[in-house]
Coordinates of C-alpha atoms in Angstrom, one line a residue:
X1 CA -35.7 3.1 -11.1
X2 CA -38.8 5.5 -9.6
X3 CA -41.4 2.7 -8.1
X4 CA -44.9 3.3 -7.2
X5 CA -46.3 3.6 -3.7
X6 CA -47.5 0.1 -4.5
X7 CA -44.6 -1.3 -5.2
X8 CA -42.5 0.1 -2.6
X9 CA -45.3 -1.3 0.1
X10 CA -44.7 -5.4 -1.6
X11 CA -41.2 -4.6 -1.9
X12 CA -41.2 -3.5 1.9
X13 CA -42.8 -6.8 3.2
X14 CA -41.5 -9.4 0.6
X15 CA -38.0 -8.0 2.9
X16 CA -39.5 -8.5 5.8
X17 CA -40.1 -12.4 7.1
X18 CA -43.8 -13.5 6.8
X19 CA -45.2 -16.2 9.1
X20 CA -43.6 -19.3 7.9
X21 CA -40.8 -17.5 5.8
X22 CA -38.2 -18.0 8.3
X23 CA -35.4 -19.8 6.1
X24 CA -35.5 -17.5 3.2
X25 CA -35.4 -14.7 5.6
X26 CA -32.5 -16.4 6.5
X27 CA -30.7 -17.2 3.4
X28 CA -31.5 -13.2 2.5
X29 CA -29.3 -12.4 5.5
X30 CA -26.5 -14.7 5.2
X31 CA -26.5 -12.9 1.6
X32 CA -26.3 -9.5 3.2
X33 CA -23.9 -10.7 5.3
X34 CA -21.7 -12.2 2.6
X35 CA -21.8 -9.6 0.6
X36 CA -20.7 -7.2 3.7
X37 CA -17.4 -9.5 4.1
X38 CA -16.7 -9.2 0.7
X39 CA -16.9 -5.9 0.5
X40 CA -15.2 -4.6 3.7
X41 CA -12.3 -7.4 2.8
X42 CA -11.9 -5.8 -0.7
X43 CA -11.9 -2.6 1.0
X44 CA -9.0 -3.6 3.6
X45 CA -6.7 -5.6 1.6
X46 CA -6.8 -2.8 -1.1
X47 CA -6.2 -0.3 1.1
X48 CA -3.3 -2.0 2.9
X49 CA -1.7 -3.1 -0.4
X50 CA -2.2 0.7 -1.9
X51 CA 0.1 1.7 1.9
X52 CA 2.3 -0.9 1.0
X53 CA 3.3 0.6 -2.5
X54 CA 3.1 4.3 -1.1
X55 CA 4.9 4.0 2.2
X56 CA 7.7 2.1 0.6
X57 CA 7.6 5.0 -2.3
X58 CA 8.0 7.8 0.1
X59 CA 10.5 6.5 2.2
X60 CA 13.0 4.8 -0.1
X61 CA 12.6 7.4 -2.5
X62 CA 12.6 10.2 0.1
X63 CA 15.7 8.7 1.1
X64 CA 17.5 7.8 -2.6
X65 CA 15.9 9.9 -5.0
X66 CA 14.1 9.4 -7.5
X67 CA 17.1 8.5 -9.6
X68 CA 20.9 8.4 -9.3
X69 CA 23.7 9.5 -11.6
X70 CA 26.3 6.7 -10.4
X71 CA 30.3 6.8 -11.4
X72 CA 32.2 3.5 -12.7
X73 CA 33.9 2.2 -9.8
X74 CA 31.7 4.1 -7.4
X75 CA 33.7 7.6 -8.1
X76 CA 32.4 10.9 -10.0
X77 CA 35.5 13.0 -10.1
X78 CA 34.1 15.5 -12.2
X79 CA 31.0 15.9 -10.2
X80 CA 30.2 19.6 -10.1
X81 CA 30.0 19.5 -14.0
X82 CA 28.0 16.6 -14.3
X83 CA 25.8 18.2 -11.0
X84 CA 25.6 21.3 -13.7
X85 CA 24.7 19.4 -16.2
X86 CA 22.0 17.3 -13.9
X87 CA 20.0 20.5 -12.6
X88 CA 20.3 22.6 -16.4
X89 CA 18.1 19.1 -17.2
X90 CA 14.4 20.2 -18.0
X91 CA 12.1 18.2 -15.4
X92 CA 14.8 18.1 -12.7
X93 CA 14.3 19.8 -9.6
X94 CA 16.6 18.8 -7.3
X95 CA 20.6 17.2 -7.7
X96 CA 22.7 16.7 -4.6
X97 CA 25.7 15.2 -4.7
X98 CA 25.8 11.6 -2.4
X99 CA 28.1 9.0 -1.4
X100 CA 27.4 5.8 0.3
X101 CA 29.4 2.5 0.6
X102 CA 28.7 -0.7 2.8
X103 CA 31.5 -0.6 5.6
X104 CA 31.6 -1.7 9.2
X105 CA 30.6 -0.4 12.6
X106 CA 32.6 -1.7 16.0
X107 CA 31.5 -0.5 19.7
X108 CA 32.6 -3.2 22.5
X109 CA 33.1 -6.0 20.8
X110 CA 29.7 -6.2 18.5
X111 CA 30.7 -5.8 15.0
X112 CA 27.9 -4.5 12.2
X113 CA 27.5 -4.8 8.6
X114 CA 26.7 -0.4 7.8
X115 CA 25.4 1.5 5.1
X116 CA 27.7 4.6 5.5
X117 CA 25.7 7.4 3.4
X118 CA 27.7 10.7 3.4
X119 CA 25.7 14.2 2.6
X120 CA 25.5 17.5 2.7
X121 CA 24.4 19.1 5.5
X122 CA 21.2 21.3 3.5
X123 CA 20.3 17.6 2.2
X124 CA 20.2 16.1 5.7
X125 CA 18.2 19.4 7.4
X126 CA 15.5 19.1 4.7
X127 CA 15.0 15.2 3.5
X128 CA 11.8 14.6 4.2
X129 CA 12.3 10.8 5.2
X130 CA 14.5 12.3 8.1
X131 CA 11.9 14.6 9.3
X132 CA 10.6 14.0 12.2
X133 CA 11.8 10.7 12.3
X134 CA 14.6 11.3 15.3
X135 CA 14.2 9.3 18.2
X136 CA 17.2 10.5 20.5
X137 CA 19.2 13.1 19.8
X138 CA 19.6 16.0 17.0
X139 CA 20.7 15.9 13.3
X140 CA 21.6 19.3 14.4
X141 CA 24.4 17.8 16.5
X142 CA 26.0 16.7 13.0
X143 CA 28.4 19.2 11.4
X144 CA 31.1 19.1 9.2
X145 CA 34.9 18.8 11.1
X146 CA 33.1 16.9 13.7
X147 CA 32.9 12.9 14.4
X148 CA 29.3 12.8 14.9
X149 CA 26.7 10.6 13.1
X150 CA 23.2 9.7 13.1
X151 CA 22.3 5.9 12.7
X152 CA 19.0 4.1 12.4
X153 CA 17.2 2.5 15.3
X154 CA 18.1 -1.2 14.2
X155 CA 21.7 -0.6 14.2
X156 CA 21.6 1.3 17.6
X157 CA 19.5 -2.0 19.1
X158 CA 22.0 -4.2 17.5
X159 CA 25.1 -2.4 18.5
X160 CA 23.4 -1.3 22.2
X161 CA 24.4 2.2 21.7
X162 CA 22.5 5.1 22.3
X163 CA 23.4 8.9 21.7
X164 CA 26.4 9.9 23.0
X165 CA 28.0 6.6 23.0
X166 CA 31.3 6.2 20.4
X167 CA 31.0 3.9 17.8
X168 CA 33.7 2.6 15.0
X169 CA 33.6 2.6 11.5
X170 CA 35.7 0.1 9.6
X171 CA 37.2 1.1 6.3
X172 CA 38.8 -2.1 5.2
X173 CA 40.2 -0.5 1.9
X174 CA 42.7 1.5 3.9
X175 CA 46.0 3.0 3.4
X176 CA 49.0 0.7 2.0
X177 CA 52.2 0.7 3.8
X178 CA 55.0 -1.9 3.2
X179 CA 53.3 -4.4 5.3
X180 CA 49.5 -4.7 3.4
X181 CA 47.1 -3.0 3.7
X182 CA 46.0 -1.3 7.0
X183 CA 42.0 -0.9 7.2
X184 CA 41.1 3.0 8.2
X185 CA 38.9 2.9 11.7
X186 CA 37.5 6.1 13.6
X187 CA 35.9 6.8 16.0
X188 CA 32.5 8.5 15.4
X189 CA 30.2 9.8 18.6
X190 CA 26.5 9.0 18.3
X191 CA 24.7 12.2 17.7
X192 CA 20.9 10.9 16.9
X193 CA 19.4 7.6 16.8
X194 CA 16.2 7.9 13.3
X195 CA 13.6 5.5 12.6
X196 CA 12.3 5.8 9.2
X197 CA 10.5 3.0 9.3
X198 CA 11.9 -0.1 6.9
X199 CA 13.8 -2.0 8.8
X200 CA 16.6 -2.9 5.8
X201 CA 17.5 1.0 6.5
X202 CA 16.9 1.3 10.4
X203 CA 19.4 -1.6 10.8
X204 CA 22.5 -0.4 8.6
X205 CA 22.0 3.5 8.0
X206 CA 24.6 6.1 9.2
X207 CA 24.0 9.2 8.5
X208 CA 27.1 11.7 8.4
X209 CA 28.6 14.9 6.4
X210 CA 29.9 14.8 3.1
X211 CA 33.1 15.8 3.7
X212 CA 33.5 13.0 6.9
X213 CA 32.7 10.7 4.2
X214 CA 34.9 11.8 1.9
X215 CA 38.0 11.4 4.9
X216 CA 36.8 8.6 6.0
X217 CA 36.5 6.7 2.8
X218 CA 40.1 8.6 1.5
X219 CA 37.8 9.9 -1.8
X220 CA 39.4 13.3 -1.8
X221 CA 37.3 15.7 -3.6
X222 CA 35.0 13.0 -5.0
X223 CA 31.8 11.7 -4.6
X224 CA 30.1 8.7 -5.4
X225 CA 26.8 9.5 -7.1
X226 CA 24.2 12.4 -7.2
X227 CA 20.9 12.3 -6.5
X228 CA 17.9 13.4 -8.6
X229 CA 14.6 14.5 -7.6
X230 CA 12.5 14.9 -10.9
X231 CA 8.6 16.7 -11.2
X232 CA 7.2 13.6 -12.0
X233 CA 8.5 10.4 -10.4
X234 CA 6.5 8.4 -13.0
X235 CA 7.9 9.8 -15.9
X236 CA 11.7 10.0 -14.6
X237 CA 13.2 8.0 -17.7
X238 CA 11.9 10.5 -20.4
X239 CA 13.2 13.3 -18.3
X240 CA 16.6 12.2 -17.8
X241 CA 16.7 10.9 -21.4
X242 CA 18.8 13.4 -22.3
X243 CA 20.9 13.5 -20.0
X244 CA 22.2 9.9 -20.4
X245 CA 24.1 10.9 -23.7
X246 CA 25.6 13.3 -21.9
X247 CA 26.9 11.6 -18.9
X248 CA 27.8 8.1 -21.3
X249 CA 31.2 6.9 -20.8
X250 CA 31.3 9.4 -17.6
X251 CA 28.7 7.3 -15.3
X252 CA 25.1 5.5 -15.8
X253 CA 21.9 7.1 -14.6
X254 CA 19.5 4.1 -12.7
X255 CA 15.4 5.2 -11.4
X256 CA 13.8 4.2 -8.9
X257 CA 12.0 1.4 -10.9
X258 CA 15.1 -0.3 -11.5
X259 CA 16.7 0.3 -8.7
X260 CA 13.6 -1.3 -6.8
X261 CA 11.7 -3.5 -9.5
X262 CA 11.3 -6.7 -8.0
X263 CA 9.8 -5.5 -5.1
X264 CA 7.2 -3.7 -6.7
X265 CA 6.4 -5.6 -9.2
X266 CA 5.6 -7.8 -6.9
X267 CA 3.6 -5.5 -4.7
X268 CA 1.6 -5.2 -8.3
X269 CA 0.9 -8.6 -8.8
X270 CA -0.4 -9.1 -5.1
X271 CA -2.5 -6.5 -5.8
X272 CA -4.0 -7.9 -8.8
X273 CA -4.0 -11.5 -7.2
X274 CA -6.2 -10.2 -3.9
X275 CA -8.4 -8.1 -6.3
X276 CA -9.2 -10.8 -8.0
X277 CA -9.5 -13.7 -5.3
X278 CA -11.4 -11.8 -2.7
X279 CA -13.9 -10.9 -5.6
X280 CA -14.9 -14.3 -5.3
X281 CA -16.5 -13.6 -1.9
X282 CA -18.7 -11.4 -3.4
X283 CA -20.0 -13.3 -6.3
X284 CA -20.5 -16.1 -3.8
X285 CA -22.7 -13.6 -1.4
X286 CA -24.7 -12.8 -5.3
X287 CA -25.4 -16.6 -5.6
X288 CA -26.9 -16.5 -2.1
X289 CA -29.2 -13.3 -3.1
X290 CA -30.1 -15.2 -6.2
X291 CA -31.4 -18.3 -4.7
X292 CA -33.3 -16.7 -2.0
X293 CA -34.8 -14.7 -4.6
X294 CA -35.9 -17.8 -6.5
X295 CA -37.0 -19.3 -3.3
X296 CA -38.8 -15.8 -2.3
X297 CA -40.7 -16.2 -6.2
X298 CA -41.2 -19.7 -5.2
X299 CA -42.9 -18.9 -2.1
X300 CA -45.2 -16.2 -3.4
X301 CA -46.5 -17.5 -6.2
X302 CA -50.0 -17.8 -5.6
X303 CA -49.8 -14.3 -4.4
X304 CA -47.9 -12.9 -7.2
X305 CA -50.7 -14.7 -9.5
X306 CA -53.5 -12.7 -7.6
X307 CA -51.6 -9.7 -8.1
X308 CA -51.4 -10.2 -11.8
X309 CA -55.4 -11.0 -11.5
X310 CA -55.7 -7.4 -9.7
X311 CA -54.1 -5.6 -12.4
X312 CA -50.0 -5.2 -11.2
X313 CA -48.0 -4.9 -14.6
X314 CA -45.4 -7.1 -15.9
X315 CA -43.2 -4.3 -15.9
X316 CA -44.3 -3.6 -11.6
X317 CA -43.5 -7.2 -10.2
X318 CA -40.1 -7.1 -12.3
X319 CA -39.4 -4.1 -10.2
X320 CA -40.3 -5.3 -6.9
X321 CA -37.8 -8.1 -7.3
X322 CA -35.0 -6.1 -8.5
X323 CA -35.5 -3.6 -6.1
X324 CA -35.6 -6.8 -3.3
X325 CA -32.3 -8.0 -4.6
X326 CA -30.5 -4.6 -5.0
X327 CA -31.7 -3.4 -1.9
X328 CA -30.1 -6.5 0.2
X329 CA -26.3 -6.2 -1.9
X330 CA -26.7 -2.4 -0.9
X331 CA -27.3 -2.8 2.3
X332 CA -24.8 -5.5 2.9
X333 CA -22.7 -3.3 0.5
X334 CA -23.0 -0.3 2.6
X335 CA -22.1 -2.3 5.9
X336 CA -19.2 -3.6 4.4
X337 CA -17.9 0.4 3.8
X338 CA -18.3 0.7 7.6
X339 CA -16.4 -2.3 8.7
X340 CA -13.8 -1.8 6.2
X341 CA -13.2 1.5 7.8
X342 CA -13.4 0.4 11.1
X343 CA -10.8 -2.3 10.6
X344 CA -8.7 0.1 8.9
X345 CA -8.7 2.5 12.0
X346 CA -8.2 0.3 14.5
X347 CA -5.8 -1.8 12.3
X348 CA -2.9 -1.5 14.3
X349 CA -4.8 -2.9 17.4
X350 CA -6.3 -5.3 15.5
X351 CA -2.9 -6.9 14.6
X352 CA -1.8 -6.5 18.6
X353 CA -4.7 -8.6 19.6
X354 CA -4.3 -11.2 16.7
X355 CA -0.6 -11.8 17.8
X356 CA -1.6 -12.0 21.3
X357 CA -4.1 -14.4 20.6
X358 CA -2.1 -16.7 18.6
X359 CA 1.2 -15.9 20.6
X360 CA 2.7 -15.4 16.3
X361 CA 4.3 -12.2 15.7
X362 CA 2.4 -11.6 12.3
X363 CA 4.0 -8.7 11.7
X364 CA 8.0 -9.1 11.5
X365 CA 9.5 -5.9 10.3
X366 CA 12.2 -7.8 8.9
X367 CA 9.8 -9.4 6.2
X368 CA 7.5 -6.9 6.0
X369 CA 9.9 -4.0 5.4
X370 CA 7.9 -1.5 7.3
X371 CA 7.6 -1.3 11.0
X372 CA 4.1 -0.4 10.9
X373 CA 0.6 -1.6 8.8
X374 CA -0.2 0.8 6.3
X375 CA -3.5 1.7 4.9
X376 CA -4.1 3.9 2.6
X377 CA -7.7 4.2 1.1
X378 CA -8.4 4.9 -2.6
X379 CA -11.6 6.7 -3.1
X380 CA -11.6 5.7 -6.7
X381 CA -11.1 1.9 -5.8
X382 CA -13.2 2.2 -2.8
X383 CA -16.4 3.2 -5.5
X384 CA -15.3 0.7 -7.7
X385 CA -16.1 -1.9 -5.4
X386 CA -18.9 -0.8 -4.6
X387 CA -20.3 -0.5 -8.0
X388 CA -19.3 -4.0 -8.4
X389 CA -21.1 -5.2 -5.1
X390 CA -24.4 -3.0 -6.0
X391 CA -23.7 -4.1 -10.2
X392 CA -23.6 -8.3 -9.3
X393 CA -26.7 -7.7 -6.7
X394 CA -28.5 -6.6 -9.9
X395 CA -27.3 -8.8 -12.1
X396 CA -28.3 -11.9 -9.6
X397 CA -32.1 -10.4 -9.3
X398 CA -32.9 -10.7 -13.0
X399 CA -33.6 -14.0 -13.5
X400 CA -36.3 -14.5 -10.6
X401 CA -37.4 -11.4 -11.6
X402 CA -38.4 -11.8 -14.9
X403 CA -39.4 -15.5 -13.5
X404 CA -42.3 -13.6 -11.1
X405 CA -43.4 -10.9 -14.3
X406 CA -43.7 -14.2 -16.5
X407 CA -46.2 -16.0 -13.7
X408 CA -49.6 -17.1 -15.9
X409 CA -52.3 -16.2 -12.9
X410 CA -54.3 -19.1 -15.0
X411 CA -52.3 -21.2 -14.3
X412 CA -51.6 -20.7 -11.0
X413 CA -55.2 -20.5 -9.7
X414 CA -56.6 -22.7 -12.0
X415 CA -57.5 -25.1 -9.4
X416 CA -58.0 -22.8 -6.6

């Protein structure tokens, strides 16, 4: 929309206050700053929620796969053919073989519930939920023969280990003699203490080789399951669609999506929930620019009449309104970008000075899952937004628009 000079100049001072013009002034800015909340919340809440969803992606299926070929019973005797059979699988680019069983972990006295997760040692050098995630120590210090492991931070807290301290591992299914059965127990020293950062796998993990495992669990030459890594994590049941006739009778093949639904199903429908609520803000702030705009046509109606007298177009005054209107959910629009950001950088401190305001810790990794507030902005959401902002600003300016164009100067000066 191209305006005159003319129109630009009323538009200029009907957005600035005029003597006596104080409240609508007023209400204008409350709109602008309405809108600018809504905007910058939208912004935020998406963001975090679109972390949520990726952060929990990477890691637990950095750290599982995106899809496991699992055994009945928990066992894949045959698992070099099925491994074959896994990687000749168009769409798969990655099969290692894994095993992993809950057990328990003993150091003075302090027993723990563990996820024992046995691998190989090129899967535990290059998984990218491991890099860079050691604390203490060095998954280098982990080697086959030798009773080192690597355990997550939460287990080390729990257990008040640290590296280099020896830890116990439980086996309850042990060997049988002719008294019962005797539960297996070694002795494992701490060779690196990871934090990948959900606390469900920083407080059971342990980390050791495959064939440790395999002794320590009395498997033999077996393994429990074997992980997948597909091209496309989205489309991982049509790619291993062939392979479940294959493997049926042998084992069952379960993604990511099952293997996880409820949780991100329900990270879906909190997105959908805060899209839609906080929306609300900003059709509230569009109410506000509408009613200042009606009081703004209210207020200038004598003038608008001698403008009409002077010659201004129908077509000119609806301008000057709508630009009014836009102009304020743009600006306020454009604020709320900034804040958003700003919140979103200094997110983390944000939540440090909330908790130590209120004395709450708001963020319990054990509910949240992750140790840490994500954010992750989505351009394409991000414009959304602000289409919608700058698209309900318009919408709002229409009607006292149309309201000023309509003014009959006779009217209005008939008695002047």
């Amino acid at each position: 929309m191209i305006l005159s000079r003319f129109e630009r100049m009323i538009a200029k001072r009907y957005l600035l206050p005029g003597k006596g013009e104080g409240f609508i002034f007023l209400v204008a800015g409350i709109s602008l700053v309405a809108v600018m909340l809504g905007v910058a919340a939208l912004i935020i809440v998406m963001s975090v929620m679109n972390g949520f969803r990726a952060e929990l992606f990477d890691k637990i299926v950095g750290l599982n796969g995106h899809a496991v070929v699992q055994g009945y019973g928990g066992r894949l005797p045959d698992w070099r053919r099925i491994m074959a059979e896994v990687k000749a699988t168009p769409g798969v680019v990655r099969a290692t073989p894994l095993i992993e069983q809950p057990l328990l972990a003993n150091f003075n006295g302090r027993v723990e519930a563990v996820l024992v997760r046995g691998m190989t040692m090129d899967d535990i050098a290059s998984n990218e939920s491991l890099k860079g995630k050691v604390k203490v120590g060095n998954m280098a210090n982990l080697a086959p023969g030798r009773n080192v492991i690597a355990i997550g931070s939460g287990l080390a807290d729990n257990l008040g280990v640290t590296v280099g301290n020896t830890i116990s591992i439980i086996n309850p299914a042990g060997r049988t003699t002719p008294f019962g059965t005797v539960p297996r127990e070694i002795g494992y020293e701490v060779g690196a203490v990871f934090e990948v950062g959900i606390y469900d796998y920083d407080k059971a993990f342990v980390i050791m080789p495959m064939q440790n495992a395999q002794q320590l669990l009395l498997l033999g030459d077996v393994v429990g399951n074997i992980e997948v890594t597909t091209s496309d994590p989205d489309k991982v049941s049509d790619i291993l669609s062939p392979l479940a006739d294959k493997v049926e009778g042998r084992a069952v093949i379960t993604d990511w999506r099952q293997m996880n639904a409820s949780l991100f199903e329900a990270l879906q429908v909190d997105r959908i929930v805060s899209f839609v609520v906080l929306s609300l803000i900003i059709l509230v702030a569009v109410f506000n620019i509408l009613s200042s705009l009606i009081m703004l046509v209210r207020a200038k109606t004598r003038d608008i009449a001698i403008l009409r007298t002077m010659g201004a177009r129908r077509s000119s005054l609806l301008k000057i309104f709508v630009t009014v209107g836009v102009t304020i959910g743009s600006l306020g629009m454009a604020a709320g970008v900034v804040m958003g950001f700003v919140f979103l950088f200094f997110r983390e401190k944000v939540v440090a000075f909330i908790q130590l305001v209120t004395g709450q810790n708001i963020w319990d990794p054990s509910v949240r899952f992750l140790a840490e507030l994500p954010s992750r902005p989505d351009p394409v959401e991000i414009v959304v937004i602000c289409l919608m902002a700058v698209g309900f600003s318009f919408l709002a300016t229409l009607y006292p628009a149309f309201k000023a164009a309509n003014t009959d100067p006779v009217q209005v000066l008939r008695y002047e």
